[in-house]
PDB file of C-alpha atoms in Angstrom:
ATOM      1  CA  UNK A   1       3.090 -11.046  25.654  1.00 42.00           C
ATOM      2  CA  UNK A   2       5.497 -13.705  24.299  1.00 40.00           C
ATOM      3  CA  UNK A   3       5.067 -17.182  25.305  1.00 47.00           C
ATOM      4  CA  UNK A   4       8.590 -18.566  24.896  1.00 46.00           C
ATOM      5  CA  UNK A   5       8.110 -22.147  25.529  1.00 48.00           C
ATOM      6  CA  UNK A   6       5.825 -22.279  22.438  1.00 50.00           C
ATOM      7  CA  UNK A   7       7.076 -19.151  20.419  1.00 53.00           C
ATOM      8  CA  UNK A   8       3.432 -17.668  20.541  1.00 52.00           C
ATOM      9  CA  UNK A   9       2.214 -14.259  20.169  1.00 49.00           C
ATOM     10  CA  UNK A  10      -0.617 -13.969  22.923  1.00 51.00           C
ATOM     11  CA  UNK A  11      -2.665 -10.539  23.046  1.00 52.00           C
ATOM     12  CA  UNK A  12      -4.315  -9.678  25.952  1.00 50.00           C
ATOM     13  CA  UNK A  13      -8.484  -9.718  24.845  1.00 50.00           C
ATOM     14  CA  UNK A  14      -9.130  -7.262  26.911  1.00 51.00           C
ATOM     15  CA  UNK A  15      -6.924  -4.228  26.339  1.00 53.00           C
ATOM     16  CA  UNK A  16      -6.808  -2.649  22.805  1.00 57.00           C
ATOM     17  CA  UNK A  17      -2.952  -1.858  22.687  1.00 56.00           C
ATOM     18  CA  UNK A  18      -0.515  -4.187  22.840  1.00 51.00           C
ATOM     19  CA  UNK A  19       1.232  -3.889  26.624  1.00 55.00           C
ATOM     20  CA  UNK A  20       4.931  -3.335  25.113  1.00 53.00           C
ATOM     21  CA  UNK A  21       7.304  -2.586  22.461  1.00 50.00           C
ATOM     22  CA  UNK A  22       8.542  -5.803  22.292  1.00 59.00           C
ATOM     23  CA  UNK A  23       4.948  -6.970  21.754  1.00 74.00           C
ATOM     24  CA  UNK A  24       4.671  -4.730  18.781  1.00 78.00           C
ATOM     25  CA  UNK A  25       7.963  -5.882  17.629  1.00 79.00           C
ATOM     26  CA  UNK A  26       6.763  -9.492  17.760  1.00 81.00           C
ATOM     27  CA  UNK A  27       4.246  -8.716  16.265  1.00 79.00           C
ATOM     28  CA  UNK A  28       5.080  -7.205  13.414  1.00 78.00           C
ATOM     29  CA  UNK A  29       7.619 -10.039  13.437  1.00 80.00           C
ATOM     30  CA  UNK A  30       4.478 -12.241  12.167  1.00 80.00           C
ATOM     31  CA  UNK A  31       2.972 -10.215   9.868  1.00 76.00           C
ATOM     32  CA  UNK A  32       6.101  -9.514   8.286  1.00 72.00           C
ATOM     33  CA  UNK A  33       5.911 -13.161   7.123  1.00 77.00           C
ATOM     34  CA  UNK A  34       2.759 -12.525   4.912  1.00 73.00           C
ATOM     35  CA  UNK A  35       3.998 -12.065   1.476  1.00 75.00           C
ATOM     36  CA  UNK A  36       2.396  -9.023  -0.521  1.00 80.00           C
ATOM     37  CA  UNK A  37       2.517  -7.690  -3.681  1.00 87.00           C
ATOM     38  CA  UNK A  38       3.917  -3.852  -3.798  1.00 94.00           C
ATOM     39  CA  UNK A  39       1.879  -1.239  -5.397  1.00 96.00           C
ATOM     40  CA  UNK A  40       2.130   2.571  -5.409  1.00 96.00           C
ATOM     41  CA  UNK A  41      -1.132   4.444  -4.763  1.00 96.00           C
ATOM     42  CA  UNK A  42      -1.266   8.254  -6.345  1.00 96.00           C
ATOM     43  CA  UNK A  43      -3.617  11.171  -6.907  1.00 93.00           C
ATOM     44  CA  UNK A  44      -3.903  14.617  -7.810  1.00 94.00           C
ATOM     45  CA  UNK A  45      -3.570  17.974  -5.349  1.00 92.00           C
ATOM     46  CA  UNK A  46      -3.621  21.450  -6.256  1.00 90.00           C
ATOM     47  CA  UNK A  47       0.266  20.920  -5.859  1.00 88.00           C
ATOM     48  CA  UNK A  48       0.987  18.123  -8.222  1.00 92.00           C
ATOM     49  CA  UNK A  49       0.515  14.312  -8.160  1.00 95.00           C
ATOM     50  CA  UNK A  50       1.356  12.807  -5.229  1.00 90.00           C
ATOM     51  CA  UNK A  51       2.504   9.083  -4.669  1.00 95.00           C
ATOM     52  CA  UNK A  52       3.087   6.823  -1.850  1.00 93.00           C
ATOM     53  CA  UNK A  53       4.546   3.148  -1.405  1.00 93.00           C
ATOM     54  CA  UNK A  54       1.686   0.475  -0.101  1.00 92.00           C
ATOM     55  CA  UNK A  55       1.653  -2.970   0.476  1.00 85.00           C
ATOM     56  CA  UNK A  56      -1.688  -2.678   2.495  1.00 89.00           C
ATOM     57  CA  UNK A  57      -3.734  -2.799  -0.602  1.00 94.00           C
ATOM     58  CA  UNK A  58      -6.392  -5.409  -1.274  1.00 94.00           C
ATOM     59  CA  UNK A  59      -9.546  -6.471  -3.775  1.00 95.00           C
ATOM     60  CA  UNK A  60     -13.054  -6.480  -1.834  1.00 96.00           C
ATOM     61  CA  UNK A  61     -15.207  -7.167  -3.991  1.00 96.00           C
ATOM     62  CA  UNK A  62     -15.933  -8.131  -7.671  1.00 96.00           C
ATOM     63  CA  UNK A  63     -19.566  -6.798  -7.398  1.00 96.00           C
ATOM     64  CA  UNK A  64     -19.434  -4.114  -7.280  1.00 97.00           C
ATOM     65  CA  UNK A  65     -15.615  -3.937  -8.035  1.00 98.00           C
ATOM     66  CA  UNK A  66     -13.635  -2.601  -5.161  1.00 98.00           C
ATOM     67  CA  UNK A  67      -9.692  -2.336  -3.644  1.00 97.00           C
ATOM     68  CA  UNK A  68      -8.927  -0.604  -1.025  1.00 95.00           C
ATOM     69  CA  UNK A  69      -5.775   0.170   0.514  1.00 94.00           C
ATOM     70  CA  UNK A  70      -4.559   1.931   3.726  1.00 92.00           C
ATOM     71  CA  UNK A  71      -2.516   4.819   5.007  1.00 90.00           C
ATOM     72  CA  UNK A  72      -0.636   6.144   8.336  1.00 86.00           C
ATOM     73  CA  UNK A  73      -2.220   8.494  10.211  1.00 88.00           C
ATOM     74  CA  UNK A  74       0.997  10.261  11.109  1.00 86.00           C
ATOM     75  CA  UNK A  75       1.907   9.948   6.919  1.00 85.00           C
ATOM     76  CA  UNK A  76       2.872  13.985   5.586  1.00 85.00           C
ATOM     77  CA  UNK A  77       0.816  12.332   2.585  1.00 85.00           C
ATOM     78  CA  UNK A  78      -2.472  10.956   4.618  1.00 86.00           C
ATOM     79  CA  UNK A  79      -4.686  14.187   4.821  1.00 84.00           C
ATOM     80  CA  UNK A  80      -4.253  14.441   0.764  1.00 86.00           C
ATOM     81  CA  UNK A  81      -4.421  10.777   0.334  1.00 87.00           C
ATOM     82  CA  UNK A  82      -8.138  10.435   2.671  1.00 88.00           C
ATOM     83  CA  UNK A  83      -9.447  13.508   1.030  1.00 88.00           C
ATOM     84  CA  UNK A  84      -8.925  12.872  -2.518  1.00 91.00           C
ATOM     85  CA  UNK A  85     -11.978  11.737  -4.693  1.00 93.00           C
ATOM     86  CA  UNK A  86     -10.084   9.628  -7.363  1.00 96.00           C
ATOM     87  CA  UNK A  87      -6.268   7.330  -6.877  1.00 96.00           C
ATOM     88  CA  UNK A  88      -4.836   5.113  -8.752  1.00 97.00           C
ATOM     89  CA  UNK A  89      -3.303   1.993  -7.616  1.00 97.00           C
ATOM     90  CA  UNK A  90      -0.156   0.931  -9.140  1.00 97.00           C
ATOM     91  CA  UNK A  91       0.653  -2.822  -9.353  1.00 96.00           C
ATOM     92  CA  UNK A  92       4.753  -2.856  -9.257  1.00 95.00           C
ATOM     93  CA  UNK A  93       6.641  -5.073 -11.398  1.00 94.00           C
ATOM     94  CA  UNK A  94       9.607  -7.270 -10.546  1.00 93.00           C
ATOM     95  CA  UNK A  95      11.734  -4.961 -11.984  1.00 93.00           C
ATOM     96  CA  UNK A  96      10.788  -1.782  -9.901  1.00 95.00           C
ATOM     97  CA  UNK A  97      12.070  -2.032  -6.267  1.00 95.00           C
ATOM     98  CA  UNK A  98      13.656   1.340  -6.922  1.00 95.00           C
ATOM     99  CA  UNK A  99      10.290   2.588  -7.713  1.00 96.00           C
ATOM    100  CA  UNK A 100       9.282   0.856  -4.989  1.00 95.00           C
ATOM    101  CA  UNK A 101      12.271   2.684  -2.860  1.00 95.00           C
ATOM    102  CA  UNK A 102      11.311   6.445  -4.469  1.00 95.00           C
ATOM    103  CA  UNK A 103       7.594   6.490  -3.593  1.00 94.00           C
ATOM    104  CA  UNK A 104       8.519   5.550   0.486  1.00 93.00           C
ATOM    105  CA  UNK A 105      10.714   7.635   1.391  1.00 90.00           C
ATOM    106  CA  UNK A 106       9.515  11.031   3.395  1.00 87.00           C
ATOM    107  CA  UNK A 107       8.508  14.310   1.552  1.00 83.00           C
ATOM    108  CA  UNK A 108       5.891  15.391  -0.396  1.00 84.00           C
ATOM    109  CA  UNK A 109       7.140  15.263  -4.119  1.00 85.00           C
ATOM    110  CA  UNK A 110       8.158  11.810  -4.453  1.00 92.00           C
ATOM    111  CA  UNK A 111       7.921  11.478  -8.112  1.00 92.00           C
ATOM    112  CA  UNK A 112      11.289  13.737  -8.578  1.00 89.00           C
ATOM    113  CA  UNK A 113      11.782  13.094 -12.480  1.00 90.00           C
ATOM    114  CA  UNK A 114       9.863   9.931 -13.119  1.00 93.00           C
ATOM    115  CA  UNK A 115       7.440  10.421 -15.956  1.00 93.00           C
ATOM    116  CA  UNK A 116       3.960   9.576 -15.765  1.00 96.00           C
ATOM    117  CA  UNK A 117       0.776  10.202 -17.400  1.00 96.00           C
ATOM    118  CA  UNK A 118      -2.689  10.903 -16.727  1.00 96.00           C
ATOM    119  CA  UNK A 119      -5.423   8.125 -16.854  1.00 96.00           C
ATOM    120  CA  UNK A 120      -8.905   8.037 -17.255  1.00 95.00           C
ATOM    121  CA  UNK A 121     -10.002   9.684 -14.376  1.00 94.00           C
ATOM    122  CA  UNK A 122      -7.203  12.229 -14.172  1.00 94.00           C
ATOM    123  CA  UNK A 123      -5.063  10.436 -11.391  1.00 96.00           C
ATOM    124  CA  UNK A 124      -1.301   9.722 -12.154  1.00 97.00           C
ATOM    125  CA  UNK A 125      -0.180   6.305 -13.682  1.00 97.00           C
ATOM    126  CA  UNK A 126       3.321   5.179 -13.955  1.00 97.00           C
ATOM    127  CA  UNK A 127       4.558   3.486 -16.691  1.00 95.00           C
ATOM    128  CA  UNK A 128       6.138  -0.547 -16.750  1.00 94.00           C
ATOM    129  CA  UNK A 129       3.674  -1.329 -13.941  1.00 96.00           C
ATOM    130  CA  UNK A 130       1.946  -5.074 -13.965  1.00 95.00           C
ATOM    131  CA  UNK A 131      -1.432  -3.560 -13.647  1.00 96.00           C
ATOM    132  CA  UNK A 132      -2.786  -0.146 -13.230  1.00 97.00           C
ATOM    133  CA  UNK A 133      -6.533   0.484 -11.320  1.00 98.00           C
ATOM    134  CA  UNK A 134      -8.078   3.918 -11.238  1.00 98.00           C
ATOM    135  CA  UNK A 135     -10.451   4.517  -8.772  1.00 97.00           C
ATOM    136  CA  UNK A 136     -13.212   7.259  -7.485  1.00 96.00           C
ATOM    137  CA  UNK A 137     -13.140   6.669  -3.458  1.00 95.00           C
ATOM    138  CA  UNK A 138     -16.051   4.929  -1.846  1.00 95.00           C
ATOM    139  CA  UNK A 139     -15.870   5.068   1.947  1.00 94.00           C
ATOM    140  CA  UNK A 140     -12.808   6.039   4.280  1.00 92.00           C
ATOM    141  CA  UNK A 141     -12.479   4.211   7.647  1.00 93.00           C
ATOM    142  CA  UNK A 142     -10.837   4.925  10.692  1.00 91.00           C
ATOM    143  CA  UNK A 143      -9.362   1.880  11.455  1.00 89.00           C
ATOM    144  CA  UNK A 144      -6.373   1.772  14.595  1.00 89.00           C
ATOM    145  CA  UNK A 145      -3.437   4.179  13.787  1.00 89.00           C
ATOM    146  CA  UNK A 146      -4.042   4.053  10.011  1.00 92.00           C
ATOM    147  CA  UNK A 147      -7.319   5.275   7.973  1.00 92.00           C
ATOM    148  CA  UNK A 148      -8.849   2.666   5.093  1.00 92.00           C
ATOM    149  CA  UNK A 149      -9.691   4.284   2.163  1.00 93.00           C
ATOM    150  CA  UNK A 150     -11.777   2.076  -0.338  1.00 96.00           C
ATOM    151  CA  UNK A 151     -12.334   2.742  -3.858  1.00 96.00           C
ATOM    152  CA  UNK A 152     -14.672   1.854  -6.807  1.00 97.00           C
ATOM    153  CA  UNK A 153     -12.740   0.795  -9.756  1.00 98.00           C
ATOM    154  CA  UNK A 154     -13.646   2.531 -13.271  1.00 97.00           C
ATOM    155  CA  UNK A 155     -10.782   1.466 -15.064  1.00 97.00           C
ATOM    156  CA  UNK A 156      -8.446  -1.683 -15.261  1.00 97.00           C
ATOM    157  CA  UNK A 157      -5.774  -2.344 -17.077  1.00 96.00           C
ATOM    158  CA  UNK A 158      -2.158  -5.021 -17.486  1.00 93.00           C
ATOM    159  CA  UNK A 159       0.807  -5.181 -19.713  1.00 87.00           C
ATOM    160  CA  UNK A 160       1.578  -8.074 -21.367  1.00 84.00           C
ATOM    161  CA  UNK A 161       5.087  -7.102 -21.714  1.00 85.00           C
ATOM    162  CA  UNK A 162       5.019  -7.509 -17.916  1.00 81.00           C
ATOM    163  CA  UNK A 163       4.440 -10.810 -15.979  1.00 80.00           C
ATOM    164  CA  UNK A 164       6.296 -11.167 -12.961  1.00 90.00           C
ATOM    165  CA  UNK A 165       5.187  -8.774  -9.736  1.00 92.00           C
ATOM    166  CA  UNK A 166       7.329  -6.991  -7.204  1.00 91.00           C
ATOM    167  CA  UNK A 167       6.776  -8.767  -3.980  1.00 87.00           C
ATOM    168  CA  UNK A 168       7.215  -8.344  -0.154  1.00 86.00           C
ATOM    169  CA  UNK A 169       8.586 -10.438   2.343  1.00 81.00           C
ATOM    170  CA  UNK A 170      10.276 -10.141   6.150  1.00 85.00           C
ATOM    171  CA  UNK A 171      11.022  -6.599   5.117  1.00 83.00           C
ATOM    172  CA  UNK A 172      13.343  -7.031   1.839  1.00 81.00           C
ATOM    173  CA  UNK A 173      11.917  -7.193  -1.609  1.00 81.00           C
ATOM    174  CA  UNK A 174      11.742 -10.384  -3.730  1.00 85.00           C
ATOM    175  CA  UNK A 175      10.677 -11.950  -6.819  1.00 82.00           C
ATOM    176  CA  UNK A 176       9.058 -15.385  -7.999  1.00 83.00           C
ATOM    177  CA  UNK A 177      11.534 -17.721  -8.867  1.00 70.00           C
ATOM    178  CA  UNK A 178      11.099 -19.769 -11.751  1.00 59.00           C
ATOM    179  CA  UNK A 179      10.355 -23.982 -11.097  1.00 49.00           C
TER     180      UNK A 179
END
């Protein structure tokens, strides 16, 4: 519920859902003002390399070094995603909100022409990223309406070329401004 007089967000403790859709509005209100970074998480199926926009993706751990990142339940691209035994996660650069854009719309083949190439442990990497991490999956968690998947990095890489990231804010993409 909404608490006007001090612009709060309260949840009810005692009931798992949130009691309305202007509750889940509100709330994703506030966590719309978390900035993230924008990455693109792909693997392999027996149809091709598949792709999808994330900005749930985060390091766990440095020992042993894991990300993890999460996925919609109701996503065409969750089943492939939570069943796969390798992804890659790649780190967008400032100057790819239309990669960004490409890899979150609906359908299954969102890498239309966009060349790519293979890494290490077979999963598709895209090129003029900020970082690239290829993974072998770890666990997958149920967690709400969305399953965690979290991975095991085996390979790590950045381009120098690239320093600035692709970032997210209040639903519109942005970049680091210069001081």
């Amino acid at each position: 519920m909404r608490d006007k007089a001090q612009d709060q967000l309260v949840l009810d403790r005692t009931d798992d859902a949130l009691p309305g859709l202007a509750d889940k509005e509100a709330l994703r209100d506030v966590l719309g003002r978390f900035t993230t970074g924008v990455a693109v998480v792909t693997t392999m199926t027996s149809r091709g390399p598949i792709g999808m926009t994330v900005n749930s993706f985060a390091s766990v751990s440095l020992d042993p070094p894991l990300v993890l990142f999460s996925v919609s339940r109701t996503s065409q691209l969750c089943p492939h995603l939570t069943e796969a035994d390798l992804f890659a996660i790649n780190i967008l650069s400032a100057a790819q909100a239309q990669v960004s854009q490409q890899f979150a719309k609906p359908g299954f083949n969102r890498f239309g022409e966009l060349e790519w190439q293979r890494g290490v442990t077979g999963a598709p990497l895209l090129p003029g990223v900020l970082a690239l991490l290829e993974c072998r999956v770890s666990e997958v968690h149920e967690g709400g309406d969305h399953y965690i998947t979290v991975g095991r990095i085996v390979a790590a890489s950045t381009d120098a070329a690239v320093s600035a990231p692709l970032l997210f804010f209040r639903g519109t993409y942005h970049e680091i401004a210069d001081r």
